[in-house]
Amino acid sequence: MQFYRVDEMADKKHERKKVLETFTKQDIMDAAIQVLTHHGIQGLTMDRVAKEAGVAKGTLYVHFKNKEQILKSAVESSFAPLVEELSNLLDSDLSPDKKLEGFTSRYLEYFDAHSDFLRVLLYDRQQAHAQSRRYRTNRYWTLVEKIAKVVEDGIRSSLFQPLDPSRIAVIFIETNVAVAIHRLWSKSPEQIEDDAALVSEMLLYGIATSRPQDEMKL
Amino acid sequence: MQFYRVDEMADKKHERKKVLETFTKQDIMDAAIQVLTHHGIQGLTMDRVAKEAGVAKGTLYVHFKNKEQILKSAVESSFAPLVEELSNLLDSDLSPDKKLEGFTSRYLEYFDAHSDFLRVLLYDRQQAHAQSRRYRTNRYWTLVEKIAKVVEDGIRSSLFQPLDPSRIAVIFIETNVAVAIHRLWSKSPEQIEDDAALVSEMLLYGIATSRPQDEMKL
Amino acid sequence: MQFYRVDEMADKKHERKKVLETFTKQDIMDAAIQVLTHHGIQGLTMDRVAKEAGVAKGTLYVHFKNKEQILKSAVESSFAPLVEELSNLLDSDLSPDKKLEGFTSRYLEYFDAHSDFLRVLLYDRQQAHAQSRRYRTNRYWTLVEKIAKVVEDGIRSSLFQPLDPSRIAVIFIETNVAVAIHRLWSKSPEQIEDDAALVSEMLLYGIATSRPQDEMKL
Amino acid sequence: MQFYRVDEMADKKHERKKVLETFTKQDIMDAAIQVLTHHGIQGLTMDRVAKEAGVAKGTLYVHFKNKEQILKSAVESSFAPLVEELSNLLDSDLSPDKKLEGFTSRYLEYFDAHSDFLRVLLYDRQQAHAQSRRYRTNRYWTLVEKIAKVVEDGIRSSLFQPLDPSRIAVIFIETNVAVAIHRLWSKSPEQIEDDAALVSEMLLYGIATSRPQDEMKL
DNA sequence: AATGAATGAGAGTTCATTCAT
DNA sequence: TATGAATGAACTCTCATTCAT
């Protein structure tokens, strides 16, 4: 029994240490997220993370090999709940179209909830400055307006559904951007014509075979 | 006459200076693009740009206020031809659906043609490493596969068109990413439900009122 | 009797502690030698020593005051057997010349046997790199070759014994280095002329009064 | 003539810049020597060199790629005059034995003149502390005394010349150290027996065939 | 206009040492 | 006695920017 108690104590000690260690590690990752949110990727410095976490700079290296690992871990941990939720949704027994609708809802919600952090993560300050504020303002919106006008033309000539032209324009252009960027990362992207055709097919006619009956009635 | 000649000379000088100045400025922007392409955003240093442009470091500051302006101008100039072309397309007298199809084709072509540069510009090296290679491999593809399976289910139950499930999955997720990111940059984004509904509407049923006749025949 | 037993126990405990303590201490010194051998003086870190010794970093400070003491003790202990052996040799009843011959043999053997460790100890990595590999290659060997040529001249003109010129040159230059370095550490070195004369005397004519008879016969 | 003057001015400018550049570079190397001398190799930090040279830390990297290059250049430049002088001596038309005598004299003189710097260069602080002061005091001198006693025995029994025993002992042991260390750096050292025999041969009988006449007379 | 040496703040990282447990 | 997380000063090196020429 004495032995048992000693064992128990050792266990507790070990457990407590583990917990403390996890606390500090989490503190550091939280601090990294804070710093990222407020200073951007370029502003993510070890000094700032340490100060924000309330530890010495050297302590960061007790828990992480280097800056890259802190960034990676922080991002990883911040995305984990979303991925978990989306996985569960996709694995559920809803109908396929409801799954996709739910996916979009949940995805947008998550981005809204973490917008400050994600804005900075996806486009770091320098880019944000150079690209979003300037590029998007000047050229981007010109294009969006032109596309909106095309959509309006389409609606007027009964070619397109009567949907909000400027929002359609934004989704259209963003989808193009997204697919283009996706091709950048593919080792062997599809033929351009095939991807272009698929995108046009989806955006123009959708992937559904027909509209649900209740919508048809309207 | 003397006056006239002096004036003329001054004019010529001025003109020549303008041209030379433009040359150097363009050289510097071209050099910046080269450096960006080969070294990434983090590797875009004034030293490298100066060396690549074949001028002294101090000269960069004669033509640009600071590094940010060089980056901005270089990116601006590299996107100009695409925007020009797309604008012309959208202003042409093609039918609205042909315009949108053409837009997608041209957009993807441009990204393919400048992939090295754009890859670096959109996701700098550090992010590319941390995000694309890791994030996308682990979590991203799990999601893509799950979505592909959902699409497959939809096709099997005749809910969806018989399109390549995994490519549809990629376009679907990328569109969601794109719209979510777009909301990040909007000062006053739409209600989530509205954006979500619109995305689902577009992806499922498209924006067209009906398929063109020649496709109907198939 | 109780008192006696307690005393005895205390004694045993004390003894056991001493032994254990010695074990750990030796483990640490051995670990230090290992680390020195494989990572050089600059690479001798408390982290590495602790890991190699299989103890925690803090434990090092239980047994040694600081890093310097570990290094000192480790070096001390690694030289002890050589010094012991050489002392015995010099205290033996061999003839003086045999003692000196034996000294040299034993000395060189020891260095050969522990070459990895000693190389690192005598010239740490940085120096080894900067000095030995570069300095010796470029300048040193030029000098050695020049001296070898001088020795060759001497042999040709029957001034010197017919001994391998390049090895003589190396020993000659190294002896000069050695004596020069020795003077660096002497608090009050001899007059330069005296040391120089003595070195020349030794290298040219040796310290023996005459060659042994058996060699004379040859 | 105008042209000539312009050319001349350009030349002068260029020349002046070159000279200034050389000045700063030399300043840095001199500063490095100073820092080495006073703080040892471990104490050679870029901060100290910059401060000593009276330039900003960043300036060091304008003239040298990194710390290693500063160290290398400084050492190189500090040894250059000695090597030059020794080379000249060895290339002169003195007799071989005079050359060797001169070599030793000059070598020792140089070390005496730069003792502070060389002490630090050859054995950095940590070693100097750990090795020279302690090792040499305790064990080294015990050995030297024992060897001196052996030499004394040899002299008493007319086996050795009547030379100062303790200085002979030092030279003897240093020569052994030198040859042993030299073997450490040789890729394929001679057989131990051969090197040992050669060292003994040299130290006992020298390399000369006979003593010069004038010495014989004494 | 063009140069490029000089700057200096600040980056990421290392590591001997301390101390509460 | 043994631990190992925490420290923080010190390290090498980078780089946008300035300025005398």
PDB file of C-alpha atoms in Angstrom, chain C residues 41-42 44 67-69 71-72 75-77 79-80 83 86-87 90-91 95-97 99-101 103-105 107-109 111-112 114-116 118-119 121-124 126-136 138-143 146-147 150-151 153-154 157-161 163-164 167-168 170-186 189-192 194-196 198-212 215, chain D residues 41-42 67-69 71-72 75-77 79-80 83 86-87 90-91 95-97 99-101 103-105 107-109 111-112 114-116 118-124 126-136 138-143 146-147 150-151 153-154 157-161 163-164 167-168 170-186 189-192 194-196 198-212 215:
ATOM      1  CA  ILE C  41      35.156  22.425 -27.821  1.00  0.00           C
ATOM      2  CA  GLN C  42      32.615  24.832 -29.229  1.00  0.00           C
ATOM      3  CA  LEU C  44      30.626  21.082 -25.662  1.00  0.00           C
ATOM      4  CA  LYS C  67      31.045  23.953 -17.187  1.00  0.00           C
ATOM      5  CA  GLU C  68      34.665  24.905 -16.777  1.00  0.00           C
ATOM      6  CA  GLN C  69      35.086  22.430 -13.960  1.00  0.00           C
ATOM      7  CA  LEU C  71      36.020  20.358 -18.858  1.00  0.00           C
ATOM      8  CA  LYS C  72      38.983  20.591 -16.520  1.00  0.00           C
ATOM      9  CA  VAL C  75      40.777  16.528 -19.456  1.00  0.00           C
ATOM     10  CA  GLU C  76      42.602  15.878 -16.212  1.00  0.00           C
ATOM     11  CA  SER C  77      41.229  12.358 -15.981  1.00  0.00           C
ATOM     12  CA  PHE C  79      45.600  12.471 -19.280  1.00  0.00           C
ATOM     13  CA  ALA C  80      46.144  10.734 -15.953  1.00  0.00           C
ATOM     14  CA  VAL C  83      51.328  10.745 -17.045  1.00  0.00           C
ATOM     15  CA  LEU C  86      55.554   8.152 -18.283  1.00  0.00           C
ATOM     16  CA  SER C  87      56.396   8.820 -14.652  1.00  0.00           C
ATOM     17  CA  LEU C  90      61.284   7.896 -16.037  1.00  0.00           C
ATOM     18  CA  ASP C  91      61.578   6.511 -12.513  1.00  0.00           C
ATOM     19  CA  SER C  95      69.631   4.052 -18.962  1.00  0.00           C
ATOM     20  CA  PRO C  96      68.900   7.739 -19.582  1.00  0.00           C
ATOM     21  CA  ASP C  97      68.913   7.453 -23.349  1.00  0.00           C
ATOM     22  CA  LYS C  99      64.269   6.411 -21.027  1.00  0.00           C
ATOM     23  CA  LEU C 100      64.069   9.242 -23.500  1.00  0.00           C
ATOM     24  CA  GLU C 101      63.559   6.882 -26.406  1.00  0.00           C
ATOM     25  CA  PHE C 103      59.229   8.410 -23.584  1.00  0.00           C
ATOM     26  CA  THR C 104      58.906   9.409 -27.208  1.00  0.00           C
ATOM     27  CA  SER C 105      57.507   6.043 -28.244  1.00  0.00           C
ATOM     28  CA  TYR C 107      53.970   9.581 -26.075  1.00  0.00           C
ATOM     29  CA  LEU C 108      53.313   9.136 -29.755  1.00  0.00           C
ATOM     30  CA  GLU C 109      51.398   5.931 -29.118  1.00  0.00           C
ATOM     31  CA  PHE C 111      48.345  10.434 -29.090  1.00  0.00           C
ATOM     32  CA  ASP C 112      47.628   7.970 -31.836  1.00  0.00           C
ATOM     33  CA  HIS C 114      43.338   9.086 -28.569  1.00  0.00           C
ATOM     34  CA  SER C 115      43.771  11.123 -31.695  1.00  0.00           C
ATOM     35  CA  ASP C 116      40.113  12.041 -32.201  1.00  0.00           C
ATOM     36  CA  LEU C 118      43.140  15.201 -28.648  1.00  0.00           C
ATOM     37  CA  ARG C 119      42.769  16.765 -32.051  1.00  0.00           C
ATOM     38  CA  LEU C 121      41.092  19.315 -27.429  1.00  0.00           C
ATOM     39  CA  LEU C 122      44.274  20.925 -28.683  1.00  0.00           C
ATOM     40  CA  TYR C 123      42.817  22.819 -31.571  1.00  0.00           C
ATOM     41  CA  ASP C 124      39.125  23.364 -31.380  1.00  0.00           C
ATOM     42  CA  GLN C 126      36.966  26.709 -35.392  1.00  0.00           C
ATOM     43  CA  GLN C 127      40.690  26.984 -35.111  1.00  0.00           C
ATOM     44  CA  ALA C 128      41.203  23.640 -36.715  1.00  0.00           C
ATOM     45  CA  HIS C 129      39.281  24.892 -39.660  1.00  0.00           C
ATOM     46  CA  ALA C 130      40.789  28.337 -39.846  1.00  0.00           C
ATOM     47  CA  GLN C 131      44.287  27.415 -38.952  1.00  0.00           C
ATOM     48  CA  SER C 132      45.258  23.874 -39.530  1.00  0.00           C
ATOM     49  CA  ARG C 133      43.454  23.257 -42.757  1.00  0.00           C
ATOM     50  CA  ARG C 134      44.116  26.637 -44.329  1.00  0.00           C
ATOM     51  CA  TYR C 135      47.183  28.086 -42.707  1.00  0.00           C
ATOM     52  CA  ARG C 136      49.096  24.884 -42.722  1.00  0.00           C
ATOM     53  CA  ASN C 138      49.169  27.332 -47.806  1.00  0.00           C
ATOM     54  CA  ARG C 139      51.997  28.829 -45.876  1.00  0.00           C
ATOM     55  CA  TYR C 140      53.122  26.060 -43.640  1.00  0.00           C
ATOM     56  CA  TRP C 141      53.890  23.588 -46.368  1.00  0.00           C
ATOM     57  CA  THR C 142      55.738  26.161 -48.403  1.00  0.00           C
ATOM     58  CA  LEU C 143      58.045  26.637 -45.477  1.00  0.00           C
ATOM     59  CA  LYS C 146      61.902  25.157 -48.339  1.00  0.00           C
ATOM     60  CA  ILE C 147      63.409  23.698 -45.177  1.00  0.00           C
ATOM     61  CA  VAL C 150      67.862  23.251 -47.188  1.00  0.00           C
ATOM     62  CA  VAL C 151      68.266  19.913 -45.428  1.00  0.00           C
ATOM     63  CA  ASP C 153      71.501  20.761 -49.590  1.00  0.00           C
ATOM     64  CA  GLY C 154      73.073  20.025 -46.241  1.00  0.00           C
ATOM     65  CA  SER C 157      77.321  18.729 -49.005  1.00  0.00           C
ATOM     66  CA  SER C 158      77.861  16.110 -46.266  1.00  0.00           C
ATOM     67  CA  LEU C 159      76.995  18.650 -43.636  1.00  0.00           C
ATOM     68  CA  PHE C 160      73.973  16.651 -42.458  1.00  0.00           C
ATOM     69  CA  GLN C 161      73.234  12.981 -41.941  1.00  0.00           C
ATOM     70  CA  LEU C 163      67.909  11.408 -43.100  1.00  0.00           C
ATOM     71  CA  ASP C 164      64.543  11.860 -44.804  1.00  0.00           C
ATOM     72  CA  ARG C 167      60.346  14.552 -42.137  1.00  0.00           C
ATOM     73  CA  ILE C 168      63.371  16.320 -40.715  1.00  0.00           C
ATOM     74  CA  VAL C 170      58.609  18.881 -40.186  1.00  0.00           C
ATOM     75  CA  ILE C 171      60.265  17.948 -36.908  1.00  0.00           C
ATOM     76  CA  PHE C 172      62.531  20.972 -37.200  1.00  0.00           C
ATOM     77  CA  ILE C 173      59.703  23.422 -37.716  1.00  0.00           C
ATOM     78  CA  GLU C 174      57.479  21.803 -35.114  1.00  0.00           C
ATOM     79  CA  THR C 175      60.252  21.947 -32.556  1.00  0.00           C
ATOM     80  CA  ASN C 176      60.639  25.632 -33.235  1.00  0.00           C
ATOM     81  CA  VAL C 177      56.907  26.115 -32.879  1.00  0.00           C
ATOM     82  CA  ALA C 178      56.926  24.137 -29.675  1.00  0.00           C
ATOM     83  CA  VAL C 179      59.741  26.086 -28.093  1.00  0.00           C
ATOM     84  CA  ALA C 180      58.241  29.369 -29.214  1.00  0.00           C
ATOM     85  CA  ILE C 181      54.917  28.434 -27.738  1.00  0.00           C
ATOM     86  CA  HIS C 182      56.570  27.263 -24.569  1.00  0.00           C
ATOM     87  CA  ARG C 183      58.153  30.658 -24.203  1.00  0.00           C
ATOM     88  CA  LEU C 184      54.691  32.190 -24.462  1.00  0.00           C
ATOM     89  CA  TRP C 185      53.714  30.462 -21.253  1.00  0.00           C
ATOM     90  CA  SER C 186      56.920  31.002 -19.323  1.00  0.00           C
ATOM     91  CA  PRO C 189      61.637  33.010 -20.571  1.00  0.00           C
ATOM     92  CA  GLU C 190      65.351  32.672 -21.209  1.00  0.00           C
ATOM     93  CA  GLN C 191      67.127  35.128 -23.429  1.00  0.00           C
ATOM     94  CA  ILE C 192      66.097  34.473 -26.989  1.00  0.00           C
ATOM     95  CA  ASP C 194      70.171  31.281 -25.421  1.00  0.00           C
ATOM     96  CA  ASP C 195      67.036  29.380 -26.339  1.00  0.00           C
ATOM     97  CA  ALA C 196      67.808  29.728 -30.018  1.00  0.00           C
ATOM     98  CA  LEU C 198      70.157  25.574 -27.435  1.00  0.00           C
ATOM     99  CA  VAL C 199      67.558  24.540 -29.992  1.00  0.00           C
ATOM    100  CA  SER C 200      70.095  24.751 -32.806  1.00  0.00           C
ATOM    101  CA  GLU C 201      72.617  22.863 -30.753  1.00  0.00           C
ATOM    102  CA  MET C 202      70.157  20.079 -30.018  1.00  0.00           C
ATOM    103  CA  LEU C 203      68.778  19.774 -33.482  1.00  0.00           C
ATOM    104  CA  LEU C 204      72.141  19.910 -35.165  1.00  0.00           C
ATOM    105  CA  TYR C 205      74.336  17.944 -32.812  1.00  0.00           C
ATOM    106  CA  GLY C 206      71.933  16.286 -30.410  1.00  0.00           C
ATOM    107  CA  ILE C 207      72.500  15.916 -26.723  1.00  0.00           C
ATOM    108  CA  ALA C 208      74.484  12.706 -26.765  1.00  0.00           C
ATOM    109  CA  THR C 209      78.260  12.856 -26.526  1.00  0.00           C
ATOM    110  CA  SER C 210      78.693  10.148 -29.092  1.00  0.00           C
ATOM    111  CA  ARG C 211      76.777   7.562 -30.988  1.00  0.00           C
ATOM    112  CA  PRO C 212      76.548   4.206 -29.272  1.00  0.00           C
ATOM    113  CA  GLU C 215      75.732   2.051 -34.323  1.00  0.00           C
TER     114      GLU C 215
ATOM    115  CA  ILE D  41      39.088  33.629 -29.334  1.00  0.00           C
ATOM    116  CA  GLN D  42      35.897  32.994 -27.412  1.00  0.00           C
ATOM    117  CA  LYS D  67      33.116  36.350 -38.603  1.00  0.00           C
ATOM    118  CA  GLU D  68      35.216  33.463 -39.839  1.00  0.00           C
ATOM    119  CA  GLN D  69      36.532  35.555 -42.701  1.00  0.00           C
ATOM    120  CA  LEU D  71      39.420  35.940 -38.152  1.00  0.00           C
ATOM    121  CA  LYS D  72      41.068  34.280 -41.104  1.00  0.00           C
ATOM    122  CA  VAL D  75      45.509  35.936 -38.737  1.00  0.00           C
ATOM    123  CA  GLU D  76      46.678  35.726 -42.326  1.00  0.00           C
ATOM    124  CA  SER D  77      47.813  39.323 -42.323  1.00  0.00           C
ATOM    125  CA  PHE D  79      51.598  36.028 -40.081  1.00  0.00           C
ATOM    126  CA  ALA D  80      52.464  37.320 -43.517  1.00  0.00           C
ATOM    127  CA  VAL D  83      56.583  33.930 -43.480  1.00  0.00           C
ATOM    128  CA  LEU D  86      61.631  33.193 -43.258  1.00  0.00           C
ATOM    129  CA  SER D  87      61.177  32.437 -46.933  1.00  0.00           C
ATOM    130  CA  LEU D  90      65.733  30.006 -46.580  1.00  0.00           C
ATOM    131  CA  ASP D  91      66.176  31.178 -50.169  1.00  0.00           C
ATOM    132  CA  SER D  95      75.042  27.606 -45.547  1.00  0.00           C
ATOM    133  CA  PRO D  96      72.311  25.135 -44.603  1.00  0.00           C
ATOM    134  CA  ASP D  97      73.200  25.061 -40.925  1.00  0.00           C
ATOM    135  CA  LYS D  99      69.869  28.932 -42.366  1.00  0.00           C
ATOM    136  CA  LEU D 100      68.415  26.625 -39.747  1.00  0.00           C
ATOM    137  CA  GLU D 101      70.019  28.588 -36.936  1.00  0.00           C
ATOM    138  CA  PHE D 103      65.266  30.306 -38.775  1.00  0.00           C
ATOM    139  CA  THR D 104      65.066  29.424 -35.111  1.00  0.00           C
ATOM    140  CA  SER D 105      66.295  32.856 -34.009  1.00  0.00           C
ATOM    141  CA  TYR D 107      60.982  32.434 -35.254  1.00  0.00           C
ATOM    142  CA  LEU D 108      61.468  32.892 -31.535  1.00  0.00           C
ATOM    143  CA  GLU D 109      61.895  36.641 -31.950  1.00  0.00           C
ATOM    144  CA  PHE D 111      56.754  34.997 -31.158  1.00  0.00           C
ATOM    145  CA  ASP D 112      58.264  37.141 -28.442  1.00  0.00           C
ATOM    146  CA  HIS D 114      53.667  39.199 -30.713  1.00  0.00           C
ATOM    147  CA  SER D 115      53.350  37.070 -27.631  1.00  0.00           C
ATOM    148  CA  ASP D 116      50.117  38.526 -26.328  1.00  0.00           C
ATOM    149  CA  LEU D 118      49.773  34.563 -30.311  1.00  0.00           C
ATOM    150  CA  ARG D 119      49.174  33.247 -26.843  1.00  0.00           C
ATOM    151  CA  VAL D 120      45.517  33.887 -27.334  1.00  0.00           C
ATOM    152  CA  LEU D 121      45.415  32.710 -30.899  1.00  0.00           C
ATOM    153  CA  LEU D 122      47.064  29.378 -30.292  1.00  0.00           C
ATOM    154  CA  TYR D 123      45.346  28.513 -27.090  1.00  0.00           C
ATOM    155  CA  ASP D 124      42.084  30.268 -26.528  1.00  0.00           C
ATOM    156  CA  GLN D 126      39.170  28.509 -22.032  1.00  0.00           C
ATOM    157  CA  GLN D 127      42.000  26.212 -22.970  1.00  0.00           C
ATOM    158  CA  ALA D 128      44.595  28.571 -21.664  1.00  0.00           C
ATOM    159  CA  HIS D 129      42.834  28.566 -18.386  1.00  0.00           C
ATOM    160  CA  ALA D 130      42.070  24.889 -18.249  1.00  0.00           C
ATOM    161  CA  GLN D 131      45.232  23.629 -19.791  1.00  0.00           C
ATOM    162  CA  SER D 132      48.171  25.912 -19.529  1.00  0.00           C
ATOM    163  CA  ARG D 133      47.682  27.252 -16.078  1.00  0.00           C
ATOM    164  CA  ARG D 134      46.471  24.078 -14.453  1.00  0.00           C
ATOM    165  CA  TYR D 135      47.661  21.182 -16.513  1.00  0.00           C
ATOM    166  CA  ARG D 136      51.081  22.548 -17.067  1.00  0.00           C
ATOM    167  CA  ASN D 138      50.518  20.258 -11.955  1.00  0.00           C
ATOM    168  CA  ARG D 139      51.430  17.439 -14.211  1.00  0.00           C
ATOM    169  CA  TYR D 140      53.540  19.030 -16.857  1.00  0.00           C
ATOM    170  CA  TRP D 141      56.193  20.318 -14.525  1.00  0.00           C
ATOM    171  CA  THR D 142      56.371  17.053 -12.680  1.00  0.00           C
ATOM    172  CA  LEU D 143      57.269  15.415 -15.958  1.00  0.00           C
ATOM    173  CA  LYS D 146      61.660  13.995 -13.958  1.00  0.00           C
ATOM    174  CA  ILE D 147      63.101  14.360 -17.454  1.00  0.00           C
ATOM    175  CA  VAL D 150      67.138  11.835 -16.338  1.00  0.00           C
ATOM    176  CA  VAL D 151      69.175  14.289 -18.382  1.00  0.00           C
ATOM    177  CA  ASP D 153      71.903  11.389 -14.878  1.00  0.00           C
ATOM    178  CA  GLY D 154      72.928  11.174 -18.498  1.00  0.00           C
ATOM    179  CA  SER D 157      77.484   9.414 -16.659  1.00  0.00           C
ATOM    180  CA  SER D 158      79.011  11.279 -19.628  1.00  0.00           C
ATOM    181  CA  LEU D 159      76.265   9.966 -21.867  1.00  0.00           C
ATOM    182  CA  PHE D 160      74.967  13.469 -22.627  1.00  0.00           C
ATOM    183  CA  GLN D 161      76.573  16.823 -23.262  1.00  0.00           C
ATOM    184  CA  LEU D 163      73.734  21.290 -21.231  1.00  0.00           C
ATOM    185  CA  ASP D 164      71.199  22.922 -18.901  1.00  0.00           C
ATOM    186  CA  ARG D 167      65.831  23.554 -20.537  1.00  0.00           C
ATOM    187  CA  ILE D 168      66.787  20.404 -22.367  1.00  0.00           C
ATOM    188  CA  VAL D 170      61.484  21.368 -21.847  1.00  0.00           C
ATOM    189  CA  ILE D 171      62.702  21.261 -25.422  1.00  0.00           C
ATOM    190  CA  PHE D 172      62.596  17.480 -25.337  1.00  0.00           C
ATOM    191  CA  ILE D 173      59.042  17.302 -24.143  1.00  0.00           C
ATOM    192  CA  GLU D 174      57.859  20.101 -26.425  1.00  0.00           C
ATOM    193  CA  THR D 175      59.385  18.399 -29.425  1.00  0.00           C
ATOM    194  CA  ASN D 176      57.519  15.259 -28.529  1.00  0.00           C
ATOM    195  CA  VAL D 177      54.300  17.230 -28.175  1.00  0.00           C
ATOM    196  CA  ALA D 178      54.944  18.929 -31.490  1.00  0.00           C
ATOM    197  CA  VAL D 179      55.564  15.732 -33.398  1.00  0.00           C
ATOM    198  CA  ALA D 180      52.600  14.057 -31.762  1.00  0.00           C
ATOM    199  CA  ILE D 181      50.345  16.949 -32.686  1.00  0.00           C
ATOM    200  CA  HIS D 182      51.733  16.990 -36.174  1.00  0.00           C
ATOM    201  CA  ARG D 183      50.757  13.368 -36.534  1.00  0.00           C
ATOM    202  CA  LEU D 184      47.220  14.307 -35.541  1.00  0.00           C
ATOM    203  CA  TRP D 185      46.890  16.446 -38.633  1.00  0.00           C
ATOM    204  CA  SER D 186      48.637  14.143 -41.059  1.00  0.00           C
ATOM    205  CA  PRO D 189      51.277   9.593 -40.564  1.00  0.00           C
ATOM    206  CA  GLU D 190      54.450   7.528 -40.640  1.00  0.00           C
ATOM    207  CA  GLN D 191      54.698   4.359 -38.632  1.00  0.00           C
ATOM    208  CA  ILE D 192      54.982   5.322 -34.983  1.00  0.00           C
ATOM    209  CA  ASP D 194      59.774   5.373 -37.545  1.00  0.00           C
ATOM    210  CA  ASP D 195      58.741   8.755 -36.203  1.00  0.00           C
ATOM    211  CA  ALA D 196      59.840   7.785 -32.712  1.00  0.00           C
ATOM    212  CA  LEU D 198      63.722   9.745 -36.016  1.00  0.00           C
ATOM    213  CA  VAL D 199      62.862  12.003 -33.082  1.00  0.00           C
ATOM    214  CA  SER D 200      65.198  10.108 -30.796  1.00  0.00           C
ATOM    215  CA  GLU D 201      67.920  10.156 -33.420  1.00  0.00           C
ATOM    216  CA  MET D 202      67.608  13.888 -33.848  1.00  0.00           C
ATOM    217  CA  LEU D 203      67.398  14.737 -30.218  1.00  0.00           C
ATOM    218  CA  LEU D 204      70.200  12.466 -29.183  1.00  0.00           C
ATOM    219  CA  TYR D 205      72.647  12.810 -32.053  1.00  0.00           C
ATOM    220  CA  GLY D 206      71.411  15.742 -34.093  1.00  0.00           C
ATOM    221  CA  ILE D 207      71.332  15.933 -37.821  1.00  0.00           C
ATOM    222  CA  ALA D 208      74.861  17.206 -38.369  1.00  0.00           C
ATOM    223  CA  THR D 209      77.600  14.794 -39.331  1.00  0.00           C
ATOM    224  CA  SER D 210      80.063  16.460 -37.014  1.00  0.00           C
ATOM    225  CA  ARG D 211      80.530  19.531 -34.934  1.00  0.00           C
ATOM    226  CA  PRO D 212      82.154  22.429 -36.709  1.00  0.00           C
ATOM    227  CA  GLU D 215      83.451  24.242 -31.658  1.00  0.00           C
TER     228      GLU D 215
END
